[in-house]
mmCIF file of C-alpha atoms in Angstrom:
data_model
loop_
_atom_site.group_PDB
_atom_site.id
_atom_site.type_symbol
_atom_site.label_atom_id
_atom_site.label_comp_id
_atom_site.label_asym_id
_atom_site.label_seq_id
_atom_site.Cartn_x
_atom_site.Cartn_y
_atom_site.Cartn_z
ATOM 1 C CA GLU A 2 79.209 96.460 88.134
ATOM 2 C CA VAL A 3 81.455 99.390 88.945
ATOM 3 C CA GLN A 4 83.337 100.252 85.726
ATOM 4 C CA LEU A 5 85.439 102.994 83.954
ATOM 5 C CA VAL A 6 85.997 103.176 80.380
ATOM 6 C CA GLU A 7 88.476 105.678 78.925
ATOM 7 C CA SER A 8 88.325 107.146 75.392
ATOM 8 C CA GLY A 9 89.940 110.019 73.460
ATOM 9 C CA GLY A 10 93.649 108.769 73.168
ATOM 10 C CA GLY A 11 95.529 108.878 69.953
ATOM 11 C CA LEU A 12 98.306 110.301 67.773
ATOM 12 C CA ILE A 13 98.904 114.147 68.484
ATOM 13 C CA GLN A 14 101.488 116.707 67.132
ATOM 14 C CA PRO A 15 103.617 118.634 69.784
ATOM 15 C CA GLY A 16 101.800 121.671 70.637
ATOM 16 C CA GLY A 17 98.508 120.073 70.047
ATOM 17 C CA SER A 18 95.260 119.422 72.223
ATOM 18 C CA LEU A 19 93.291 116.436 73.123
ATOM 19 C CA ARG A 20 90.458 115.574 75.347
ATOM 20 C CA LEU A 21 90.188 112.205 77.380
ATOM 21 C CA SER A 22 86.803 110.856 78.605
ATOM 22 C CA CYS A 23 86.245 108.379 81.373
ATOM 23 C CA ALA A 24 82.665 107.098 81.359
ATOM 24 C CA ALA A 25 81.591 105.591 84.705
ATOM 25 C CA SER A 26 78.830 103.047 85.522
ATOM 26 C CA GLY A 27 77.722 101.472 88.824
ATOM 27 C CA PHE A 28 78.656 104.458 90.720
ATOM 28 C CA THR A 29 78.560 108.688 90.691
ATOM 29 C CA VAL A 30 81.455 110.307 89.416
ATOM 30 C CA SER A 31 80.492 113.657 91.331
ATOM 31 C CA SER A 32 79.971 111.762 94.634
ATOM 32 C CA ASN A 33 83.623 110.478 94.650
ATOM 33 C CA TYR A 34 87.292 111.699 94.379
ATOM 34 C CA MET A 35 88.156 110.798 90.657
ATOM 35 C CA SER A 36 91.923 110.696 89.509
ATOM 36 C CA TRP A 37 94.171 110.503 86.254
ATOM 37 C CA VAL A 38 97.306 108.513 86.518
ATOM 38 C CA ARG A 39 99.716 107.994 83.677
ATOM 39 C CA GLN A 40 102.400 105.492 82.671
ATOM 40 C CA ALA A 41 104.826 106.276 80.100
ATOM 41 C CA PRO A 42 106.117 103.185 77.856
ATOM 42 C CA GLY A 43 108.263 100.864 80.198
ATOM 43 C CA LYS A 44 107.999 103.525 83.019
ATOM 44 C CA GLY A 45 106.332 103.657 86.364
ATOM 45 C CA LEU A 46 103.117 105.294 87.411
ATOM 46 C CA GLU A 47 102.825 109.046 87.556
ATOM 47 C CA TRP A 48 99.882 110.794 89.407
ATOM 48 C CA VAL A 49 98.347 113.402 87.032
ATOM 49 C CA SER A 50 95.402 115.097 88.681
ATOM 50 C CA VAL A 51 92.543 114.756 91.053
ATOM 51 C CA ILE A 52 88.948 116.246 91.449
ATOM 52 C CA TYR A 53 87.469 116.035 94.753
ATOM 53 C CA SER A 54 83.593 115.332 95.309
ATOM 54 C CA GLY A 55 83.385 118.895 96.325
ATOM 55 C CA GLY A 56 84.988 120.259 93.033
ATOM 56 C CA SER A 57 88.259 120.975 94.235
ATOM 57 C CA THR A 58 91.033 120.366 91.566
ATOM 58 C CA TYR A 59 94.774 119.545 92.073
ATOM 59 C CA TYR A 60 97.541 118.870 89.577
ATOM 60 C CA ALA A 61 101.104 117.505 89.151
ATOM 61 C CA ASP A 62 103.602 120.168 88.658
ATOM 62 C CA SER A 63 104.503 118.678 85.331
ATOM 63 C CA VAL A 64 100.855 119.358 83.842
ATOM 64 C CA GLU A 65 99.669 122.557 85.940
ATOM 65 C CA GLY A 66 98.458 125.080 83.636
ATOM 66 C CA ARG A 67 98.343 122.733 80.534
ATOM 67 C CA PHE A 68 95.840 120.175 81.637
ATOM 68 C CA THR A 69 92.412 120.597 83.178
ATOM 69 C CA ILE A 70 90.293 117.948 84.759
ATOM 70 C CA SER A 71 86.541 118.288 84.985
ATOM 71 C CA ARG A 72 83.553 116.200 84.933
ATOM 72 C CA ASP A 73 79.684 116.156 83.631
ATOM 73 C CA ILE A 74 77.100 115.220 86.098
ATOM 74 C CA SER A 75 74.616 114.401 83.431
ATOM 75 C CA LYS A 76 76.949 112.146 81.538
ATOM 76 C CA ASN A 77 78.630 110.717 84.849
ATOM 77 C CA THR A 78 81.716 111.196 82.976
ATOM 78 C CA LEU A 79 85.285 112.505 83.742
ATOM 79 C CA TYR A 80 87.332 114.400 81.494
ATOM 80 C CA LEU A 81 91.129 115.429 81.095
ATOM 81 C CA GLN A 82 91.648 118.372 78.895
ATOM 82 C CA MET A 83 95.324 118.360 77.646
ATOM 83 C CA ASN A 84 96.767 121.272 75.904
ATOM 84 C CA SER A 85 100.286 122.190 74.827
ATOM 85 C CA LEU A 86 101.241 118.786 74.540
ATOM 86 C CA ARG A 87 104.832 117.504 74.735
ATOM 87 C CA ALA A 88 106.629 114.275 73.771
ATOM 88 C CA GLU A 89 107.111 113.748 77.574
ATOM 89 C CA ASP A 90 103.250 113.391 77.743
ATOM 90 C CA THR A 91 103.232 110.210 75.859
ATOM 91 C CA ALA A 92 101.793 107.669 78.063
ATOM 92 C CA VAL A 93 98.635 105.474 78.882
ATOM 93 C CA TYR A 94 96.333 107.388 80.607
ATOM 94 C CA TYR A 95 94.111 105.857 83.502
ATOM 95 C CA CYS A 96 91.202 107.244 85.385
ATOM 96 C CA ALA A 97 90.647 106.037 88.851
ATOM 97 C CA ARG A 98 88.267 106.250 91.584
ATOM 98 C CA GLY A 99 90.027 107.280 94.638
ATOM 99 C CA PRO A 100 91.983 107.715 96.783
ATOM 100 C CA PRO A 101 90.980 107.953 99.291
ATOM 101 C CA TYR A 102 89.526 104.608 99.674
ATOM 102 C CA SER A 103 86.960 102.955 102.090
ATOM 103 C CA SER A 104 85.189 99.817 102.735
ATOM 104 C CA SER A 105 81.954 101.026 101.242
ATOM 105 C CA SER A 106 83.415 102.237 97.927
ATOM 106 C CA VAL A 107 84.815 99.695 95.231
ATOM 107 C CA PRO A 108 87.956 100.758 94.030
ATOM 108 C CA CYS A 109 88.063 101.014 90.271
ATOM 109 C CA TRP A 110 90.468 101.788 87.400
ATOM 110 C CA GLY A 111 89.867 102.121 83.663
ATOM 111 C CA GLN A 112 91.747 100.040 81.076
ATOM 112 C CA GLY A 113 93.658 103.200 79.932
ATOM 113 C CA THR A 114 94.061 105.061 76.814
ATOM 114 C CA LEU A 115 97.169 105.719 74.981
ATOM 115 C CA VAL A 116 98.216 109.228 74.288
ATOM 116 C CA THR A 117 101.168 109.339 71.654
ATOM 117 C CA VAL A 118 102.627 112.914 71.185
ATOM 118 C CA SER A 119 104.906 112.784 67.953
ATOM 119 C CA SER A 120 105.536 114.804 64.752
ATOM 120 C CA VAL B 17 107.157 117.555 97.557
ATOM 121 C CA ILE B 18 107.108 114.292 99.535
ATOM 122 C CA TRP B 19 110.072 111.993 98.105
ATOM 123 C CA MET B 20 109.460 108.280 98.176
ATOM 124 C CA THR B 21 112.166 105.559 98.125
ATOM 125 C CA GLN B 22 110.676 102.214 97.194
ATOM 126 C CA SER B 23 112.962 99.094 97.451
ATOM 127 C CA PRO B 24 114.120 96.885 96.022
ATOM 128 C CA SER B 25 113.568 98.005 92.490
ATOM 129 C CA LEU B 26 113.702 94.123 91.596
ATOM 130 C CA LEU B 27 113.166 91.193 93.659
ATOM 131 C CA SER B 28 113.848 87.671 92.709
ATOM 132 C CA ALA B 29 112.112 85.005 94.559
ATOM 133 C CA SER B 30 110.577 81.361 94.183
ATOM 134 C CA THR B 31 107.135 80.330 94.816
ATOM 135 C CA GLY B 32 106.223 79.977 98.513
ATOM 136 C CA ASP B 33 108.745 82.593 99.509
ATOM 137 C CA ARG B 34 108.038 85.472 102.109
ATOM 138 C CA VAL B 35 108.834 88.520 100.352
ATOM 139 C CA THR B 36 108.809 92.164 101.666
ATOM 140 C CA ILE B 37 108.843 95.407 99.840
ATOM 141 C CA SER B 38 109.788 98.744 101.635
ATOM 142 C CA CYS B 39 108.467 102.385 100.920
ATOM 143 C CA ARG B 40 110.331 105.301 102.493
ATOM 144 C CA MET B 41 109.042 108.774 102.915
ATOM 145 C CA SER B 42 110.976 112.047 103.045
ATOM 146 C CA GLN B 43 108.240 113.155 105.712
ATOM 147 C CA GLY B 44 105.608 111.855 107.640
ATOM 148 C CA ILE B 45 102.290 110.737 105.985
ATOM 149 C CA SER B 46 100.512 109.220 108.745
ATOM 150 C CA ASP B 47 98.762 106.310 106.966
ATOM 151 C CA TYR B 48 97.911 107.804 103.801
ATOM 152 C CA LEU B 49 99.486 105.094 101.701
ATOM 153 C CA ALA B 50 98.186 102.724 99.313
ATOM 154 C CA TRP B 51 99.737 99.693 97.554
ATOM 155 C CA TYR B 52 98.932 98.306 94.003
ATOM 156 C CA GLN B 53 99.842 95.342 91.786
ATOM 157 C CA GLN B 54 100.261 95.684 88.110
ATOM 158 C CA LYS B 55 100.578 93.120 85.542
ATOM 159 C CA PRO B 56 101.825 93.813 82.023
ATOM 160 C CA GLY B 57 99.297 95.399 79.723
ATOM 161 C CA LYS B 58 96.877 95.739 82.594
ATOM 162 C CA ALA B 59 95.815 98.634 84.898
ATOM 163 C CA PRO B 60 96.856 98.630 88.552
ATOM 164 C CA GLU B 61 95.043 96.884 90.990
ATOM 165 C CA LEU B 62 94.431 98.176 94.722
ATOM 166 C CA LEU B 63 95.811 95.671 97.335
ATOM 167 C CA ILE B 64 96.086 97.659 100.534
ATOM 168 C CA TYR B 65 95.031 101.126 101.649
ATOM 169 C CA ALA B 66 95.372 103.379 104.826
ATOM 170 C CA ALA B 67 98.549 101.565 105.112
ATOM 171 C CA SER B 68 97.400 98.288 106.553
ATOM 172 C CA THR B 69 93.848 97.651 105.194
ATOM 173 C CA LEU B 70 93.418 94.663 103.059
ATOM 174 C CA GLN B 71 91.139 95.535 100.059
ATOM 175 C CA SER B 72 88.308 93.054 99.842
ATOM 176 C CA GLY B 73 88.641 90.499 97.714
ATOM 177 C CA VAL B 74 92.621 90.486 98.013
ATOM 178 C CA PRO B 75 94.276 87.230 99.375
ATOM 179 C CA SER B 76 95.070 87.349 103.073
ATOM 180 C CA ARG B 77 98.675 86.611 102.290
ATOM 181 C CA PHE B 78 99.196 90.137 101.519
ATOM 182 C CA SER B 79 99.668 92.595 104.329
ATOM 183 C CA GLY B 80 100.737 96.253 104.853
ATOM 184 C CA SER B 81 102.093 97.902 107.763
ATOM 185 C CA GLY B 82 103.749 101.049 108.837
ATOM 186 C CA SER B 83 103.137 104.664 109.514
ATOM 187 C CA GLY B 84 104.609 107.949 109.241
ATOM 188 C CA THR B 85 107.550 107.537 107.119
ATOM 189 C CA ASP B 86 108.407 103.769 106.853
ATOM 190 C CA PHE B 87 105.958 101.224 105.123
ATOM 191 C CA THR B 88 106.064 97.610 104.235
ATOM 192 C CA LEU B 89 104.345 95.303 101.614
ATOM 193 C CA THR B 90 104.620 91.608 102.626
ATOM 194 C CA ILE B 91 103.736 88.513 100.819
ATOM 195 C CA SER B 92 103.668 85.836 103.025
ATOM 196 C CA SER B 93 103.840 82.904 100.596
ATOM 197 C CA LEU B 94 104.649 83.959 97.250
ATOM 198 C CA GLN B 95 102.257 82.344 94.416
ATOM 199 C CA SER B 96 102.712 82.066 90.550
ATOM 200 C CA GLU B 97 100.079 84.705 90.071
ATOM 201 C CA ASP B 98 101.998 87.259 92.248
ATOM 202 C CA PHE B 99 104.809 87.810 90.005
ATOM 203 C CA ALA B 100 104.198 91.386 88.945
ATOM 204 C CA THR B 101 105.122 94.989 89.515
ATOM 205 C CA TYR B 102 104.126 96.628 93.065
ATOM 206 C CA TYR B 103 103.944 100.274 93.563
ATOM 207 C CA CYS B 104 103.334 102.300 96.808
ATOM 208 C CA HIS B 105 101.444 105.477 96.400
ATOM 209 C CA GLN B 106 101.254 108.466 98.983
ATOM 210 C CA TYR B 107 97.816 110.588 99.021
ATOM 211 C CA TYR B 108 98.681 112.668 101.932
ATOM 212 C CA SER B 109 99.945 115.840 100.372
ATOM 213 C CA PHE B 110 100.361 117.250 96.929
ATOM 214 C CA PRO B 111 101.614 116.424 94.624
ATOM 215 C CA TRP B 112 100.473 112.806 95.284
ATOM 216 C CA THR B 113 103.299 110.494 94.429
ATOM 217 C CA PHE B 114 103.916 106.742 93.592
ATOM 218 C CA GLY B 115 107.159 104.866 94.503
ATOM 219 C CA GLN B 116 109.412 103.816 91.570
ATOM 220 C CA GLY B 117 108.009 100.312 91.542
ATOM 221 C CA THR B 118 109.140 96.642 92.489
ATOM 222 C CA LYS B 119 109.223 94.130 90.001
ATOM 223 C CA VAL B 120 108.748 90.668 91.421
ATOM 224 C CA GLU B 121 110.092 88.075 89.367
ATOM 225 C CA ILE B 122 110.837 84.367 89.257
ATOM 226 C CA LYS B 123 114.326 83.278 90.677
#
């Protein structure tokens, strides 16, 4: 079964750091494009970052220079290192397989992990 | 940056209705567009990718069309389980962006 399970969210003070993890099963993280998407309370979806299968990484302007996406092949896990956190980073963070999508790869989103930035 | 205009933001409809949601881009994105459905407290689920390809397992009452700058999600006959929020998503150029969302509610 294709599955993603996020962890690492919690309450953090402004300026602090947090690392989110996204453990995959049923497929290989390093062979896929993997994304992070967030959703502030009561708001819409916001794309955060993507890592290509080849290792290239891209970020939303709002997190560029503060967040780093990475992966551990041995653990089949995706990460999001978040530094210099701000109140506006408060959101549920989802990891996802893709895009792009194809008929041969089952799309998958994790259940989400809540990050609250507050003093 | 590609600006996306998704409309309407709120759609009131009845079971059995045909509904359409629009997504307009500030510049052409070929067919690099996906549609998602999200229910409260749940992760989004992929409905359509490449503008018009129905994701496996998604009911055939959902369809997508368009290319370039104008895209549409159509639900041919609204069912009770379709009341949710829908998002378009362009993955043509960075930064990738989502539409503002369309909440489909019971009329």
